[in-house]
mmCIF file of C-alpha atoms and ligand atoms in Angstrom:
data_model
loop_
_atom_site.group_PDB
_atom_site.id
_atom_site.type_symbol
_atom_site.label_atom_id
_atom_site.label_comp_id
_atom_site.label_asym_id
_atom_site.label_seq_id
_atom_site.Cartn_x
_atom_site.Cartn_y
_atom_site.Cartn_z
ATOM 1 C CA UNK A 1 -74.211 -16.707 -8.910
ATOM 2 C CA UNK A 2 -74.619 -14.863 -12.399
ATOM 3 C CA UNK A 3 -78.176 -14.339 -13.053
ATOM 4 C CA UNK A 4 -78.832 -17.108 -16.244
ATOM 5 C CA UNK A 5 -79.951 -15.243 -19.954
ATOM 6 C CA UNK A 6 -82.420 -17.775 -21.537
ATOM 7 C CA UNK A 7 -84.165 -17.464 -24.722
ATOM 8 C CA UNK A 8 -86.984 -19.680 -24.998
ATOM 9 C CA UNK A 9 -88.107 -20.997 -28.249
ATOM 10 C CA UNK A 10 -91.963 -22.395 -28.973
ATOM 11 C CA UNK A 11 -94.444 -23.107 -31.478
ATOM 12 C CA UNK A 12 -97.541 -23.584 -29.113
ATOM 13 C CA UNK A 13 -99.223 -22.589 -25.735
ATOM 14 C CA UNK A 14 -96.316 -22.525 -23.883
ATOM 15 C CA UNK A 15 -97.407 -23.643 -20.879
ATOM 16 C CA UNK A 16 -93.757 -24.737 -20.115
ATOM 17 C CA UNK A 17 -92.845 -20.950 -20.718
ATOM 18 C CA UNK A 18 -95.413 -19.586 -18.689
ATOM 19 C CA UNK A 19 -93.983 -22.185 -15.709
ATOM 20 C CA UNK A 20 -90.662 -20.670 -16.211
ATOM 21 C CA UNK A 21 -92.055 -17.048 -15.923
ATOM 22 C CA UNK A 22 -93.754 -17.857 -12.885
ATOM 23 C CA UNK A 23 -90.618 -19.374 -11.234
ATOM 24 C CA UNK A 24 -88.715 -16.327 -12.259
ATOM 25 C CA UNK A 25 -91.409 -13.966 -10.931
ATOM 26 C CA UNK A 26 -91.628 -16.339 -7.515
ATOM 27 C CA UNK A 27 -87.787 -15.519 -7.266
ATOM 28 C CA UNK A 28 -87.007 -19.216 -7.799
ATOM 29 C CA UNK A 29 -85.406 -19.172 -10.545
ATOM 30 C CA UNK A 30 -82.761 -16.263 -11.231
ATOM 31 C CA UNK A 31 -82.978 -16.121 -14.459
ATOM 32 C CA UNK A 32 -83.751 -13.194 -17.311
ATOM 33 C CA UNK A 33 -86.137 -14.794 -20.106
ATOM 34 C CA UNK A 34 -84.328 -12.185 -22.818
ATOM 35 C CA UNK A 35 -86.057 -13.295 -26.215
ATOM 36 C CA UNK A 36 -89.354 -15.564 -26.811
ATOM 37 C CA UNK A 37 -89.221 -16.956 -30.378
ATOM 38 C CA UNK A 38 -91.726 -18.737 -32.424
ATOM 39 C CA UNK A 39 -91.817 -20.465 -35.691
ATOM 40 C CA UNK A 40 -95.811 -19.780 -35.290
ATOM 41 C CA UNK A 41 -97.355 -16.181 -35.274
ATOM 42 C CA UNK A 42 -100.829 -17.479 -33.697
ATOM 43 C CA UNK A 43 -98.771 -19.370 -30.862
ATOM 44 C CA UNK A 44 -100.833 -18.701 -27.983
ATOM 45 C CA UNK A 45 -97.085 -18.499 -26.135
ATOM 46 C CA UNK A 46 -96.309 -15.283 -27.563
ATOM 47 C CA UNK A 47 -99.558 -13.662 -25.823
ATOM 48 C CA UNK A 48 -98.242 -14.911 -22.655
ATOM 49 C CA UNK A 49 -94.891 -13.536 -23.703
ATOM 50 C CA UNK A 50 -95.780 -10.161 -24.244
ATOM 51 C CA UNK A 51 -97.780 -10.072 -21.404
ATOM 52 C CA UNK A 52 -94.795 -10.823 -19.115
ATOM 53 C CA UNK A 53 -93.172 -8.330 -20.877
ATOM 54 C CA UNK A 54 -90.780 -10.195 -22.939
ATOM 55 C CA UNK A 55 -89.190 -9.421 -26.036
ATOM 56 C CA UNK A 56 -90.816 -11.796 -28.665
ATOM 57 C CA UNK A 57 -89.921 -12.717 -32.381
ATOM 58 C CA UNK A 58 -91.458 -14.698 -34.843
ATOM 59 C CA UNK A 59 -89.465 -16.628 -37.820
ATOM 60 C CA UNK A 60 -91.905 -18.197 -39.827
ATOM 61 C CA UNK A 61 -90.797 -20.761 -42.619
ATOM 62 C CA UNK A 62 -92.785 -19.315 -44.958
ATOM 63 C CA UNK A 63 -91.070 -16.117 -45.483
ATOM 64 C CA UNK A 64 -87.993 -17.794 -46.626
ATOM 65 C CA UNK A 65 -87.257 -19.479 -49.725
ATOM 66 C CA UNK A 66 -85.408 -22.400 -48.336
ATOM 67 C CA UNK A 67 -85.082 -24.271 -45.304
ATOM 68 C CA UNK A 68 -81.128 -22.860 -45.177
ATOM 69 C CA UNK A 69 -82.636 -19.574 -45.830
ATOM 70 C CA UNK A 70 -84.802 -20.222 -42.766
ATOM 71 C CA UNK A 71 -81.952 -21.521 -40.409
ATOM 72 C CA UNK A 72 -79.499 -18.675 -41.076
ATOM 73 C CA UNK A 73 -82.100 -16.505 -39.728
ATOM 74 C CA UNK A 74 -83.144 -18.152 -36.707
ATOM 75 C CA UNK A 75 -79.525 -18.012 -36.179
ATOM 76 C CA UNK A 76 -78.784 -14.764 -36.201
ATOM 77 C CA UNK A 77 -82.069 -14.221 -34.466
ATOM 78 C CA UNK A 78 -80.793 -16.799 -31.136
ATOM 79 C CA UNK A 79 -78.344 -14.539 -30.562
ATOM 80 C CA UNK A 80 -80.262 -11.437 -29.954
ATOM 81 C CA UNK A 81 -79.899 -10.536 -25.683
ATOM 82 C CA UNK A 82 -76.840 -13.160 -25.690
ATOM 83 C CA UNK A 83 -78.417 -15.764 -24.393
ATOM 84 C CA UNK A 84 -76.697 -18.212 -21.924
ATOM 85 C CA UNK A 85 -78.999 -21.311 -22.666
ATOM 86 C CA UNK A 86 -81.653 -22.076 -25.402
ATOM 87 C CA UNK A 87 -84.899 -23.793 -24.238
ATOM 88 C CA UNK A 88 -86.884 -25.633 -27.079
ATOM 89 C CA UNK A 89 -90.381 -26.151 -25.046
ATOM 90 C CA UNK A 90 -92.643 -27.043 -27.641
ATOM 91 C CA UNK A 91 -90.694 -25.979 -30.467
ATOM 92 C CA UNK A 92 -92.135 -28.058 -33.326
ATOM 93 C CA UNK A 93 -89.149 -28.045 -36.085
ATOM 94 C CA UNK A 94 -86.627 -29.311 -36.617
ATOM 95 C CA UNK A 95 -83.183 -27.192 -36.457
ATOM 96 C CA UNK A 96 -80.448 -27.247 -39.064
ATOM 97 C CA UNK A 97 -76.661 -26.430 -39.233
ATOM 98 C CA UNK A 98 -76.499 -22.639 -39.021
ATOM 99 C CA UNK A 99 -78.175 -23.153 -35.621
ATOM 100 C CA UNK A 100 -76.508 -26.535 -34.333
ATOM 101 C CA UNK A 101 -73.096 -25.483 -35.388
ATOM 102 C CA UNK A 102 -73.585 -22.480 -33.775
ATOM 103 C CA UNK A 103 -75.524 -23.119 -30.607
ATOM 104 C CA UNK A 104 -74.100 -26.944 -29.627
ATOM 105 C CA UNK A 105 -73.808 -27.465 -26.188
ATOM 106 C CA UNK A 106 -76.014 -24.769 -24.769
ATOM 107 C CA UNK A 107 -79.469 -25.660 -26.282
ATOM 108 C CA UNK A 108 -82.094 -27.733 -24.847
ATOM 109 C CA UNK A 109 -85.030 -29.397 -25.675
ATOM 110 C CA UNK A 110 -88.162 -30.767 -24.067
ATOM 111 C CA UNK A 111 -89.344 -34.181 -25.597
ATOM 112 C CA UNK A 112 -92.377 -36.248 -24.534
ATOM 113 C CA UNK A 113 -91.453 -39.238 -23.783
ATOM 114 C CA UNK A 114 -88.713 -42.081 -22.062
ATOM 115 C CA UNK A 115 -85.773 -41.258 -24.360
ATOM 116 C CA UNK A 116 -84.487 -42.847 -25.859
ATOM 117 C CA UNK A 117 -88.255 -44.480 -26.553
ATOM 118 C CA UNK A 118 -90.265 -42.727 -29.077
ATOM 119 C CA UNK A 119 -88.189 -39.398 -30.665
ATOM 120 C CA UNK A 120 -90.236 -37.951 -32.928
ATOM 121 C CA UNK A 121 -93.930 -37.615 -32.987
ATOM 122 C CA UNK A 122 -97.420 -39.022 -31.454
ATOM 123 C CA UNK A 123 -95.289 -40.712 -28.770
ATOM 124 C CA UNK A 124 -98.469 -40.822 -26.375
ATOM 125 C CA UNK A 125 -100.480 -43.316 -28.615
ATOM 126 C CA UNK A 126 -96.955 -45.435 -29.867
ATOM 127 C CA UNK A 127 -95.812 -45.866 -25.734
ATOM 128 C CA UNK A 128 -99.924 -46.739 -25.473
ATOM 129 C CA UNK A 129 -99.816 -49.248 -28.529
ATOM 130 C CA UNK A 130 -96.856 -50.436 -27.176
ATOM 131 C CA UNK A 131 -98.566 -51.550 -23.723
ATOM 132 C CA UNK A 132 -96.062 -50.000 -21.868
ATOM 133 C CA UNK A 133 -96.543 -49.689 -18.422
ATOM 134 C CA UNK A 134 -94.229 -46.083 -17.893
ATOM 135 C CA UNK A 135 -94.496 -43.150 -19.413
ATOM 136 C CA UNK A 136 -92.520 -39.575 -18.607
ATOM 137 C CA UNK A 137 -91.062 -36.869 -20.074
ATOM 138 C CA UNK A 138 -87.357 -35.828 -20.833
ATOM 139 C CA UNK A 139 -84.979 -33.129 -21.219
ATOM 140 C CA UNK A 140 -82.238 -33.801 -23.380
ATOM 141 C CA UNK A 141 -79.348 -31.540 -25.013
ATOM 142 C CA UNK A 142 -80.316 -30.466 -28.379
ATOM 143 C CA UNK A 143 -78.108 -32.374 -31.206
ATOM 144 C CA UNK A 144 -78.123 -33.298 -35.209
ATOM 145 C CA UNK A 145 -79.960 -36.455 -34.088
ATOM 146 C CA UNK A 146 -83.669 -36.316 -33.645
ATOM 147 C CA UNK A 147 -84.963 -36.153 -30.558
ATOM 148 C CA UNK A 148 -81.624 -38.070 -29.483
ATOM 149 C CA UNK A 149 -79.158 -36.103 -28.304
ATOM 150 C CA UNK A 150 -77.665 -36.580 -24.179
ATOM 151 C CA UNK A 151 -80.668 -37.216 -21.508
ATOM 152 C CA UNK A 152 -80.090 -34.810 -18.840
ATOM 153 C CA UNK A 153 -83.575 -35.189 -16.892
ATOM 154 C CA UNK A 154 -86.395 -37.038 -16.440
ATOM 155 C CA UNK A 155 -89.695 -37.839 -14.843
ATOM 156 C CA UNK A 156 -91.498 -41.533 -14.788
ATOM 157 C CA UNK A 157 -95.577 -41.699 -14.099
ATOM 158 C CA UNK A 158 -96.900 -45.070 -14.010
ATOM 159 C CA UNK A 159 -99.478 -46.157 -17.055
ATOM 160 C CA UNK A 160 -102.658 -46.865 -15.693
ATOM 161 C CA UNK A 161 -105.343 -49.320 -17.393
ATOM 162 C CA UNK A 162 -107.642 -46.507 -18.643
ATOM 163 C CA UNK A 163 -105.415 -44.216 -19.557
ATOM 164 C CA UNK A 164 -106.153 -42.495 -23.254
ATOM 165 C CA UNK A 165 -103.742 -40.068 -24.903
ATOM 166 C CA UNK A 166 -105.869 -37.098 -23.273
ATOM 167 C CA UNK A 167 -105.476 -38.777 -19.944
ATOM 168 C CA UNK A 168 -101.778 -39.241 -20.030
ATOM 169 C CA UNK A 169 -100.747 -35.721 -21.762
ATOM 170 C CA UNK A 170 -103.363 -34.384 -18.414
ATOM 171 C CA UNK A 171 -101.277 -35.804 -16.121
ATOM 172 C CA UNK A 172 -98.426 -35.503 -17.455
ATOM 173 C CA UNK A 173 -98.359 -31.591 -18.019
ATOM 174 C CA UNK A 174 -98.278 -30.317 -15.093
ATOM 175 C CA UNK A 175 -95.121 -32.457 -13.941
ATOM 176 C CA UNK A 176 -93.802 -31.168 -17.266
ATOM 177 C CA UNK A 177 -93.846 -27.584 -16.239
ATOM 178 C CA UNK A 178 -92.172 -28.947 -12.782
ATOM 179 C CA UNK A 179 -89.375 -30.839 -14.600
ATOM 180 C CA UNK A 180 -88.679 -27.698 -16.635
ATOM 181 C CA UNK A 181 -88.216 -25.311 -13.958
ATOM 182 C CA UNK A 182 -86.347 -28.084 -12.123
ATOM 183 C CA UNK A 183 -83.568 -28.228 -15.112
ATOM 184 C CA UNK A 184 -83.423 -24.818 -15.953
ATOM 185 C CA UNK A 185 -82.660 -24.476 -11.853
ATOM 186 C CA UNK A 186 -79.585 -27.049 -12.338
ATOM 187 C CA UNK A 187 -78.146 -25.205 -15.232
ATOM 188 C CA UNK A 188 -78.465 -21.736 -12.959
ATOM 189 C CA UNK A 189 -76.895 -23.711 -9.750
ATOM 190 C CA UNK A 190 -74.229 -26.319 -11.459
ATOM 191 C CA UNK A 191 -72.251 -26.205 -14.692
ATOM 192 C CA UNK A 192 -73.839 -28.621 -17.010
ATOM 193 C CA UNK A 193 -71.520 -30.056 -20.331
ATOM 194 C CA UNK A 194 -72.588 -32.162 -23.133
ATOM 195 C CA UNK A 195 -69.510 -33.867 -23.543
ATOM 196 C CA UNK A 196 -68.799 -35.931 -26.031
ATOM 197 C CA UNK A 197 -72.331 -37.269 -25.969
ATOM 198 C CA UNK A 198 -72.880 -37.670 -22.683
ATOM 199 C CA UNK A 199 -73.671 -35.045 -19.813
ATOM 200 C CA UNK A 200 -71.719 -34.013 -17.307
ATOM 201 C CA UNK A 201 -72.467 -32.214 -14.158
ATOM 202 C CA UNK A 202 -69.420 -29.999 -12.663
ATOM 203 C CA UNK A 203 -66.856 -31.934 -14.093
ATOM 204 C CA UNK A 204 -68.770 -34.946 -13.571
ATOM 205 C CA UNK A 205 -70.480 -37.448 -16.303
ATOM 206 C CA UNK A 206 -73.730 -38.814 -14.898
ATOM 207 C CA UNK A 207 -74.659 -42.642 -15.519
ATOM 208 C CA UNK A 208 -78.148 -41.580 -16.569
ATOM 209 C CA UNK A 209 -80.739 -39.365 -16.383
ATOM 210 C CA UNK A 210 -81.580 -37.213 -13.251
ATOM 211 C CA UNK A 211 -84.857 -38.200 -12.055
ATOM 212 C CA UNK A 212 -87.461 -35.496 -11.159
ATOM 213 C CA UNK A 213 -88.330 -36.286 -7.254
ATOM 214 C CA UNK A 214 -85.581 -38.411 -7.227
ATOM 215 C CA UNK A 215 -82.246 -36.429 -7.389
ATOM 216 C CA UNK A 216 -81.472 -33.630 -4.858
ATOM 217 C CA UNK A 217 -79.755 -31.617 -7.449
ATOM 218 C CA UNK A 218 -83.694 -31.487 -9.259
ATOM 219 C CA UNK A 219 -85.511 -29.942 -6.398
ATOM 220 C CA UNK A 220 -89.032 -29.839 -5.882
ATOM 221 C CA UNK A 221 -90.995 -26.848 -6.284
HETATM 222 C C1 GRF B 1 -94.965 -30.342 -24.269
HETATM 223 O O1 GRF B 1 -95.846 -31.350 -23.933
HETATM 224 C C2 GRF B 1 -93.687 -30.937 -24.788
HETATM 225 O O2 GRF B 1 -93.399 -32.168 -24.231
HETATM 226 C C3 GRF B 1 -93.958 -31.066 -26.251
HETATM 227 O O3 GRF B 1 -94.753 -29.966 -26.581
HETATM 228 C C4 GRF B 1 -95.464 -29.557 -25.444
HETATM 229 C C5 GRF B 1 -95.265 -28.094 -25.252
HETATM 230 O O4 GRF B 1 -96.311 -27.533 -24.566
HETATM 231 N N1 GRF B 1 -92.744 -31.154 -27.010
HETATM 232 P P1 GRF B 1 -96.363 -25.986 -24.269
HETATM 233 O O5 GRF B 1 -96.320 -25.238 -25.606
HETATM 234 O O6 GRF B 1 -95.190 -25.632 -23.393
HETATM 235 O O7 GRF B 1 -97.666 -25.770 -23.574
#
């Protein structure tokens, strides 16, 4: 098994990063983590970055006239290490052609929430407004569509009567960080497609999303 080139992309704490450097460093995960990059230059990720020693970059929309302008660069900035698999933990923009035309298929992205239930933003407080009784997390393949593209992973925690927004994102974290490593570990052990909108695991398509404590090929930490 080759060891897997990732480039991780963020715009926040990056927590999720920092689980993925610890499963590396634990020897669970074989991967190298060959580029951070962040759209923010205070993200608190790229401290946690450097301190793992990893290369970091920062591509700031700002410094570009255009939003074209901005994707050509983060472009030609992806492919720096040649990574094997992009993973958009926390990344908080939106990617245009120059990166999805060039990327497809080997980029994914962190979203919380029951896709295909809230894409976009404050999905906490429109799953809470919505009375729903589940909430979770999911990893998806990264597409043109928002926040829409295949479901490869997810985890389910049940909605309790109290819970807040702070209470749910709480629990929900750490399981995060868990369903992360989880994926990332079932793109180093099987061969993973988005096919024709749906995703298919060594040669086979999946009827939904694999289900963090649930399917053997997600492992528990
Ligand atoms: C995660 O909760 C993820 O679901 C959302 O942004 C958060 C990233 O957190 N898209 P971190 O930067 O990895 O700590």
């Amino acid at each position: 098994m080759m060891t897997l080139r990732i480039c991780v992309l963020i715009s926040g704490s990056g927590s999720n990063l920092q689980a993925l450097i610890e499963a590396r460093d634990s020897g669970r995960l074989d991967v190298e983590i060959v580029q951070v990059i962040s759209n923010v230059a205070s993200a608190k990720g790229l401290e946690r970055a450097t301190q793992a020693g990893i290369p970091c970059s920062i591509v700031e929309q700002s410094a570009f006239t255009g939003r074209e302008d901005f994707d050509h660069a983060l472009a030609l900035l992806m492919a720096t290490g040649s990574p094997d698999l992009f993973v958009f933990a926390g990344f908080m923009r939106i990617v245009g052609e120059a990166v999805l035309s060039a990327y497809a298929g080997r980029m994914i992205n962190l979203h919380p929430s029951l896709l295909p239930l809230y894409p976009g933003l404050n999905t906490y407080q429109r799953a809470l407004d919505a009375g729903d009784n589940e909430y979770g997390a999911s990893i998806h393949f990264l597409t043109e569509q928002l926040d829409g593209g295949p479901v490869i992973s997810q985890l389910r925690i049940p909605v309790e009567a109290a819970d807040d927004v702070s209470s749910l994102q709480k629990r929900l974290a750490p399981l995060e960080h868990r369903l992360m490593v989880a994926t990332v570990e079932l793109f180093q052990n099987h061969k993973v497609e988005c096919r024709d909108g749906y995703v298919s695991i060594d040669n086979e398509s999946i009827d939904g999303p694999l289900l963090l404590e649930v399917h053997d090929k997600l492992k528990i930490a």
